[in-house]
mmCIF file of C-alpha atoms in Angstrom:
data_model
loop_
_atom_site.group_PDB
_atom_site.id
_atom_site.type_symbol
_atom_site.label_atom_id
_atom_site.label_comp_id
_atom_site.label_asym_id
_atom_site.label_seq_id
_atom_site.Cartn_x
_atom_site.Cartn_y
_atom_site.Cartn_z
ATOM 1 C CA MET A 705 19.743 -22.434 19.094
ATOM 2 C CA ASN A 706 19.870 -18.718 19.829
ATOM 3 C CA LEU A 707 16.214 -17.822 19.280
ATOM 4 C CA VAL A 708 14.541 -14.422 19.634
ATOM 5 C CA VAL A 709 10.790 -13.918 19.276
ATOM 6 C CA LEU A 710 8.910 -10.766 18.259
ATOM 7 C CA THR A 711 5.169 -10.804 18.973
ATOM 8 C CA GLY A 712 2.349 -8.488 18.016
ATOM 9 C CA ALA A 713 -1.387 -8.230 18.606
ATOM 10 C CA GLY A 714 -2.071 -11.409 16.644
ATOM 11 C CA VAL A 715 -0.611 -13.563 19.417
ATOM 12 C CA SER A 716 -3.251 -12.290 21.845
ATOM 13 C CA ALA A 717 -6.165 -12.240 19.402
ATOM 14 C CA GLU A 718 -7.034 -15.845 20.228
ATOM 15 C CA SER A 719 -7.313 -14.851 23.885
ATOM 16 C CA GLY A 720 -10.167 -12.554 22.910
ATOM 17 C CA ILE A 721 -8.175 -9.333 22.728
ATOM 18 C CA PRO A 722 -8.939 -7.478 19.475
ATOM 19 C CA THR A 723 -6.043 -6.575 17.226
ATOM 20 C CA PHE A 724 -5.508 -2.965 16.273
ATOM 21 C CA ARG A 725 -5.658 -3.362 12.530
ATOM 22 C CA GLY A 726 -7.776 -6.439 11.899
ATOM 23 C CA LYS A 727 -11.414 -6.496 10.834
ATOM 24 C CA GLU A 728 -12.470 -6.391 14.470
ATOM 25 C CA GLY A 729 -9.618 -4.130 15.494
ATOM 26 C CA LEU A 730 -9.638 -1.785 18.436
ATOM 27 C CA TRP A 731 -9.495 1.196 16.094
ATOM 28 C CA LYS A 732 -12.648 0.174 14.213
ATOM 29 C CA ASN A 733 -14.930 2.464 16.226
ATOM 30 C CA PHE A 734 -12.363 4.951 17.482
ATOM 31 C CA LYS A 735 -9.806 7.275 15.953
ATOM 32 C CA PRO A 736 -6.291 6.775 17.357
ATOM 33 C CA GLU A 737 -5.728 10.520 17.508
ATOM 34 C CA GLU A 738 -8.693 10.812 19.867
ATOM 35 C CA LEU A 739 -7.503 8.177 22.309
ATOM 36 C CA ALA A 740 -3.832 7.258 22.178
ATOM 37 C CA THR A 741 -1.771 10.397 21.839
ATOM 38 C CA PRO A 742 -0.285 12.839 24.362
ATOM 39 C CA GLU A 743 -2.407 15.571 22.773
ATOM 40 C CA ALA A 744 -5.609 13.595 23.303
ATOM 41 C CA PHE A 745 -4.685 12.990 26.929
ATOM 42 C CA ARG A 746 -3.992 16.668 27.567
ATOM 43 C CA LYS A 747 -7.280 17.574 25.903
ATOM 44 C CA ASN A 748 -9.494 14.985 27.569
ATOM 45 C CA PRO A 749 -7.806 12.653 30.102
ATOM 46 C CA LYS A 750 -11.193 11.363 31.272
ATOM 47 C CA LEU A 751 -12.131 10.121 27.787
ATOM 48 C CA VAL A 752 -8.736 8.472 27.300
ATOM 49 C CA TRP A 753 -8.933 6.776 30.690
ATOM 50 C CA GLU A 754 -12.493 5.582 30.078
ATOM 51 C CA TRP A 755 -11.200 3.797 26.969
ATOM 52 C CA TYR A 756 -8.204 2.355 28.794
ATOM 53 C CA ASP A 757 -10.434 1.267 31.676
ATOM 54 C CA TRP A 758 -12.570 -0.621 29.132
ATOM 55 C CA ARG A 759 -9.465 -2.215 27.649
ATOM 56 C CA ARG A 760 -8.147 -3.197 31.102
ATOM 57 C CA GLN A 761 -11.458 -4.840 31.946
ATOM 58 C CA LEU A 762 -11.388 -6.759 28.669
ATOM 59 C CA ILE A 763 -7.775 -7.872 29.171
ATOM 60 C CA SER A 764 -8.380 -8.847 32.807
ATOM 61 C CA LYS A 765 -10.860 -11.482 31.634
ATOM 62 C CA ALA A 766 -8.504 -12.885 28.999
ATOM 63 C CA GLN A 767 -6.284 -15.888 29.605
ATOM 64 C CA PRO A 768 -2.933 -16.724 27.991
ATOM 65 C CA ASN A 769 -3.551 -18.983 25.017
ATOM 66 C CA LYS A 770 -1.577 -21.934 23.690
ATOM 67 C CA ALA A 771 0.802 -19.659 21.777
ATOM 68 C CA HIS A 772 1.680 -17.672 24.915
ATOM 69 C CA LYS A 773 2.215 -20.894 26.872
ATOM 70 C CA LEU A 774 4.354 -22.579 24.225
ATOM 71 C CA LEU A 775 6.525 -19.498 23.777
ATOM 72 C CA ALA A 776 6.997 -19.338 27.557
ATOM 73 C CA GLN A 777 8.306 -22.898 27.558
ATOM 74 C CA ILE A 778 11.064 -22.448 24.989
ATOM 75 C CA ASP A 779 14.415 -20.876 25.766
ATOM 76 C CA ALA A 780 13.987 -17.542 24.021
ATOM 77 C CA VAL A 781 13.746 -13.856 24.743
ATOM 78 C CA ILE A 782 10.336 -12.480 23.796
ATOM 79 C CA ILE A 783 10.219 -8.959 22.410
ATOM 80 C CA THR A 784 6.599 -7.847 22.385
ATOM 81 C CA GLN A 785 4.622 -4.937 21.023
ATOM 82 C CA ASN A 786 1.711 -5.952 23.232
ATOM 83 C CA VAL A 787 0.848 -4.184 26.464
ATOM 84 C CA ASP A 788 -1.443 -6.862 27.917
ATOM 85 C CA GLY A 789 1.079 -8.763 30.061
ATOM 86 C CA LEU A 790 -0.156 -12.159 28.844
ATOM 87 C CA HIS A 791 3.361 -13.431 28.096
ATOM 88 C CA GLN A 792 4.310 -12.929 31.744
ATOM 89 C CA ARG A 793 1.060 -14.505 32.936
ATOM 90 C CA ALA A 794 1.881 -17.536 30.776
ATOM 91 C CA GLY A 795 5.186 -17.886 32.632
ATOM 92 C CA ALA A 796 7.639 -16.193 30.265
ATOM 93 C CA LYS A 797 10.680 -15.013 32.202
ATOM 94 C CA LYS A 798 12.477 -12.925 29.571
ATOM 95 C CA VAL A 799 10.102 -10.349 28.083
ATOM 96 C CA ILE A 800 11.035 -6.985 26.583
ATOM 97 C CA GLU A 801 8.014 -4.702 26.329
ATOM 98 C CA LEU A 802 8.572 -2.190 23.543
ATOM 99 C CA HIS A 803 5.271 -0.374 24.024
ATOM 100 C CA GLY A 804 4.924 -0.504 27.792
ATOM 101 C CA ASN A 805 2.329 -2.303 29.903
ATOM 102 C CA ILE A 806 -1.329 -1.439 30.436
ATOM 103 C CA TRP A 807 -1.073 -2.630 34.050
ATOM 104 C CA ARG A 808 1.449 0.085 34.888
ATOM 105 C CA VAL A 809 0.711 3.757 35.468
ATOM 106 C CA ARG A 810 2.952 6.802 35.505
ATOM 107 C CA CYS A 811 2.344 10.057 37.334
ATOM 108 C CA THR A 812 2.407 13.180 35.192
ATOM 109 C CA SER A 813 3.451 15.205 38.261
ATOM 110 C CA CYS A 814 6.052 13.293 40.262
ATOM 111 C CA GLY A 815 7.028 10.863 37.496
ATOM 112 C CA LYS A 816 6.764 7.726 39.616
ATOM 113 C CA GLU A 817 5.675 4.549 37.837
ATOM 114 C CA TYR A 818 4.038 1.555 39.461
ATOM 115 C CA GLU A 819 1.683 -1.357 38.873
ATOM 116 C CA ASN A 820 -2.069 -0.883 39.106
ATOM 117 C CA TYR A 821 -4.421 -3.845 38.665
ATOM 118 C CA GLU A 822 -7.618 -2.108 39.795
ATOM 119 C CA VAL A 823 -10.512 -3.249 37.577
ATOM 120 C CA PRO A 824 -12.636 -1.293 37.083
ATOM 121 C CA LEU A 825 -10.911 1.874 38.187
ATOM 122 C CA ARG A 826 -12.593 3.475 41.181
ATOM 123 C CA GLU A 827 -11.785 6.961 39.935
ATOM 124 C CA ILE A 828 -11.455 8.211 36.363
ATOM 125 C CA PRO A 829 -9.026 9.729 35.713
ATOM 126 C CA PRO A 830 -7.039 8.014 38.499
ATOM 127 C CA LYS A 831 -4.717 9.908 40.821
ATOM 128 C CA CYS A 832 -1.187 9.107 41.963
ATOM 129 C CA LYS A 833 -0.934 7.269 45.291
ATOM 130 C CA PHE A 834 2.208 9.224 46.116
ATOM 131 C CA CYS A 835 1.352 12.845 45.258
ATOM 132 C CA ASN A 836 -2.276 12.772 44.064
ATOM 133 C CA GLY A 837 -1.165 13.939 40.636
ATOM 134 C CA LEU A 838 -2.807 12.851 37.398
ATOM 135 C CA LEU A 839 -1.861 9.346 36.292
ATOM 136 C CA ARG A 840 -1.470 8.175 32.704
ATOM 137 C CA PRO A 841 -1.122 4.653 31.326
ATOM 138 C CA ALA A 842 2.537 3.623 31.170
ATOM 139 C CA VAL A 843 2.282 2.761 27.496
ATOM 140 C CA VAL A 844 3.830 4.274 24.397
ATOM 141 C CA TRP A 845 1.352 6.474 22.554
ATOM 142 C CA PHE A 846 1.425 7.535 18.927
ATOM 143 C CA GLY A 847 4.008 10.267 18.548
ATOM 144 C CA GLU A 848 6.068 9.100 21.525
ATOM 145 C CA SER A 849 9.466 7.420 21.466
ATOM 146 C CA LEU A 850 9.968 3.843 22.588
ATOM 147 C CA PRO A 851 11.852 3.332 25.854
ATOM 148 C CA MET A 852 15.481 3.549 24.787
ATOM 149 C CA ASP A 853 16.766 0.725 26.985
ATOM 150 C CA ALA A 854 14.148 -1.702 25.663
ATOM 151 C CA LEU A 855 14.754 -0.708 22.045
ATOM 152 C CA GLU A 856 18.540 -0.963 22.347
ATOM 153 C CA GLU A 857 18.277 -4.405 23.933
ATOM 154 C CA ALA A 858 15.852 -5.550 21.212
ATOM 155 C CA GLU A 859 18.223 -4.355 18.494
ATOM 156 C CA ARG A 860 21.178 -6.057 20.187
ATOM 157 C CA LEU A 861 19.264 -9.335 20.328
ATOM 158 C CA ALA A 862 18.172 -9.030 16.700
ATOM 159 C CA LYS A 863 21.785 -8.582 15.629
ATOM 160 C CA SER A 864 23.085 -11.572 17.602
ATOM 161 C CA CYS A 865 20.396 -14.255 17.234
ATOM 162 C CA GLU A 866 20.438 -17.293 14.946
ATOM 163 C CA VAL A 867 16.672 -17.466 14.435
ATOM 164 C CA PHE A 868 14.263 -14.535 14.617
ATOM 165 C CA LEU A 869 10.649 -15.662 14.980
ATOM 166 C CA VAL A 870 7.898 -13.135 14.223
ATOM 167 C CA VAL A 871 4.411 -13.993 15.499
ATOM 168 C CA GLY A 872 1.224 -12.070 14.798
ATOM 169 C CA THR A 873 2.541 -8.650 13.905
ATOM 170 C CA SER A 874 1.547 -6.514 10.933
ATOM 171 C CA GLY A 875 5.132 -5.353 10.488
ATOM 172 C CA VAL A 876 4.025 -1.788 9.797
ATOM 173 C CA VAL A 877 4.647 -0.250 13.230
ATOM 174 C CA TYR A 878 8.167 1.123 13.531
ATOM 175 C CA PRO A 879 10.768 0.780 14.842
ATOM 176 C CA ALA A 880 9.582 -2.681 15.939
ATOM 177 C CA GLY A 881 8.831 -3.589 12.325
ATOM 178 C CA LEU A 882 12.479 -3.090 11.412
ATOM 179 C CA LEU A 883 13.793 -5.716 13.848
ATOM 180 C CA PRO A 884 13.252 -8.719 11.520
ATOM 181 C CA PHE A 885 15.194 -6.862 8.810
ATOM 182 C CA VAL A 886 18.022 -6.139 11.246
ATOM 183 C CA ALA A 887 18.136 -9.809 12.195
ATOM 184 C CA LYS A 888 18.176 -10.858 8.541
ATOM 185 C CA GLN A 889 20.995 -8.447 7.724
ATOM 186 C CA HIS A 890 23.069 -9.973 10.510
ATOM 187 C CA GLY A 891 22.664 -13.536 9.298
ATOM 188 C CA ALA A 892 19.645 -14.818 11.194
ATOM 189 C CA LYS A 893 16.952 -17.023 9.712
ATOM 190 C CA VAL A 894 13.630 -15.177 9.850
ATOM 191 C CA VAL A 895 10.459 -17.175 10.465
ATOM 192 C CA GLU A 896 7.049 -15.526 10.194
ATOM 193 C CA ILE A 897 3.794 -16.825 11.651
ATOM 194 C CA ASN A 898 0.835 -14.856 10.361
ATOM 195 C CA PRO A 899 -2.380 -15.789 8.533
ATOM 196 C CA GLU A 900 -1.898 -12.756 6.287
ATOM 197 C CA SER A 901 0.972 -11.440 4.188
ATOM 198 C CA THR A 902 3.053 -8.613 5.694
ATOM 199 C CA PRO A 903 6.154 -6.643 4.655
ATOM 200 C CA ILE A 904 8.153 -9.195 6.666
ATOM 201 C CA SER A 905 6.944 -12.026 4.429
ATOM 202 C CA GLU A 906 9.244 -10.876 1.632
ATOM 203 C CA ILE A 907 12.404 -11.500 3.665
ATOM 204 C CA ALA A 908 11.250 -14.490 5.720
ATOM 205 C CA ASP A 909 13.081 -17.774 5.201
ATOM 206 C CA ILE A 910 10.044 -19.678 6.431
ATOM 207 C CA VAL A 911 6.432 -18.453 6.384
ATOM 208 C CA ILE A 912 3.753 -20.267 8.358
ATOM 209 C CA ARG A 913 0.327 -19.039 7.252
ATOM 210 C CA GLU A 914 -1.512 -19.879 10.448
ATOM 211 C CA LYS A 915 -2.924 -18.188 13.505
ATOM 212 C CA ALA A 916 -0.523 -17.928 16.395
ATOM 213 C CA THR A 917 -1.633 -21.000 18.361
ATOM 214 C CA VAL A 918 -1.332 -23.369 15.404
ATOM 215 C CA GLY A 919 1.723 -21.664 13.935
ATOM 216 C CA VAL A 920 3.792 -21.673 17.123
ATOM 217 C CA GLU A 921 3.106 -25.356 17.652
ATOM 218 C CA LYS A 922 4.164 -26.115 14.068
ATOM 219 C CA PHE A 923 7.309 -24.039 14.522
ATOM 220 C CA ILE A 924 8.296 -25.839 17.698
ATOM 221 C CA GLN A 925 7.748 -29.212 16.047
ATOM 222 C CA THR A 926 10.156 -28.286 13.247
ATOM 223 C CA MET A 927 12.597 -25.915 15.000
ATOM 224 C CA LEU A 928 15.210 -28.618 15.553
ATOM 225 C CA ASN A 929 15.519 -28.888 11.780
ATOM 226 C CA LEU A 930 16.211 -25.177 11.212
#
C-alpha cells in the first residue's frame, strides 16, 4: 500500500505539547502577531526568543508517544506541520517538515542554518556561531511561505498515494490543509484521525474519532482491509 501521512499538533498533544488551537492551546495566553511573525521578530527579537526558549524547554522534556512510534514503524512518508522533531526521535526515517524545526536556527546576517539543542539558551536572543549575527528560529512564521522543496514534494506524494492518512490536524492551516483534498482528487482514500470534526471530515472515506494514540493503532489494525 502506498501510504502517506499528514500530522498536526494533535499527534504531539499526548506527549504534553499543547496544540495551537485547542482549549489549552499555545495561543491561549499569547497573540500570534506578537510572537510568530517576521514583524514581531524585527520589533522585539528578545520577546520572541523568550517564548521560543520556553517552548524548546517544554518540548525537550516531551517523549514520542505511541502514535509517533507506530507511525515510525509503518512504511510511509510522514508530512508534518509540527516543528518539535518527535517523529524523528521516534525513529521515523522519511519526514517532510512543512513548517520547519524548532531545533534549527537560521542567521539573519549570513543565512547559515544549523541545529541548536541548547536548553535553556545561554543568551537571548542567541547569536550565530559563524558570524555573531542575530539568529532566528528556523520555522515558518505567519505571513511567510512554506519551503518550496518541501511543499512540492508533499504535493507530489499527495497526488501519487493510494491512502492519505490525516492525524491530529485542524485542517484550517494552508496550504497543508489542502493536501488531503489533492489526494482525494487524485483517487486516494482519505482517512482522518481526530477527536473533533474538521473540514477534512467531509471528504474522508474513513473517520476515526479518537485521539492520535488510539486512532493510529486502530488504523494499523484495519489498514490491510482498506
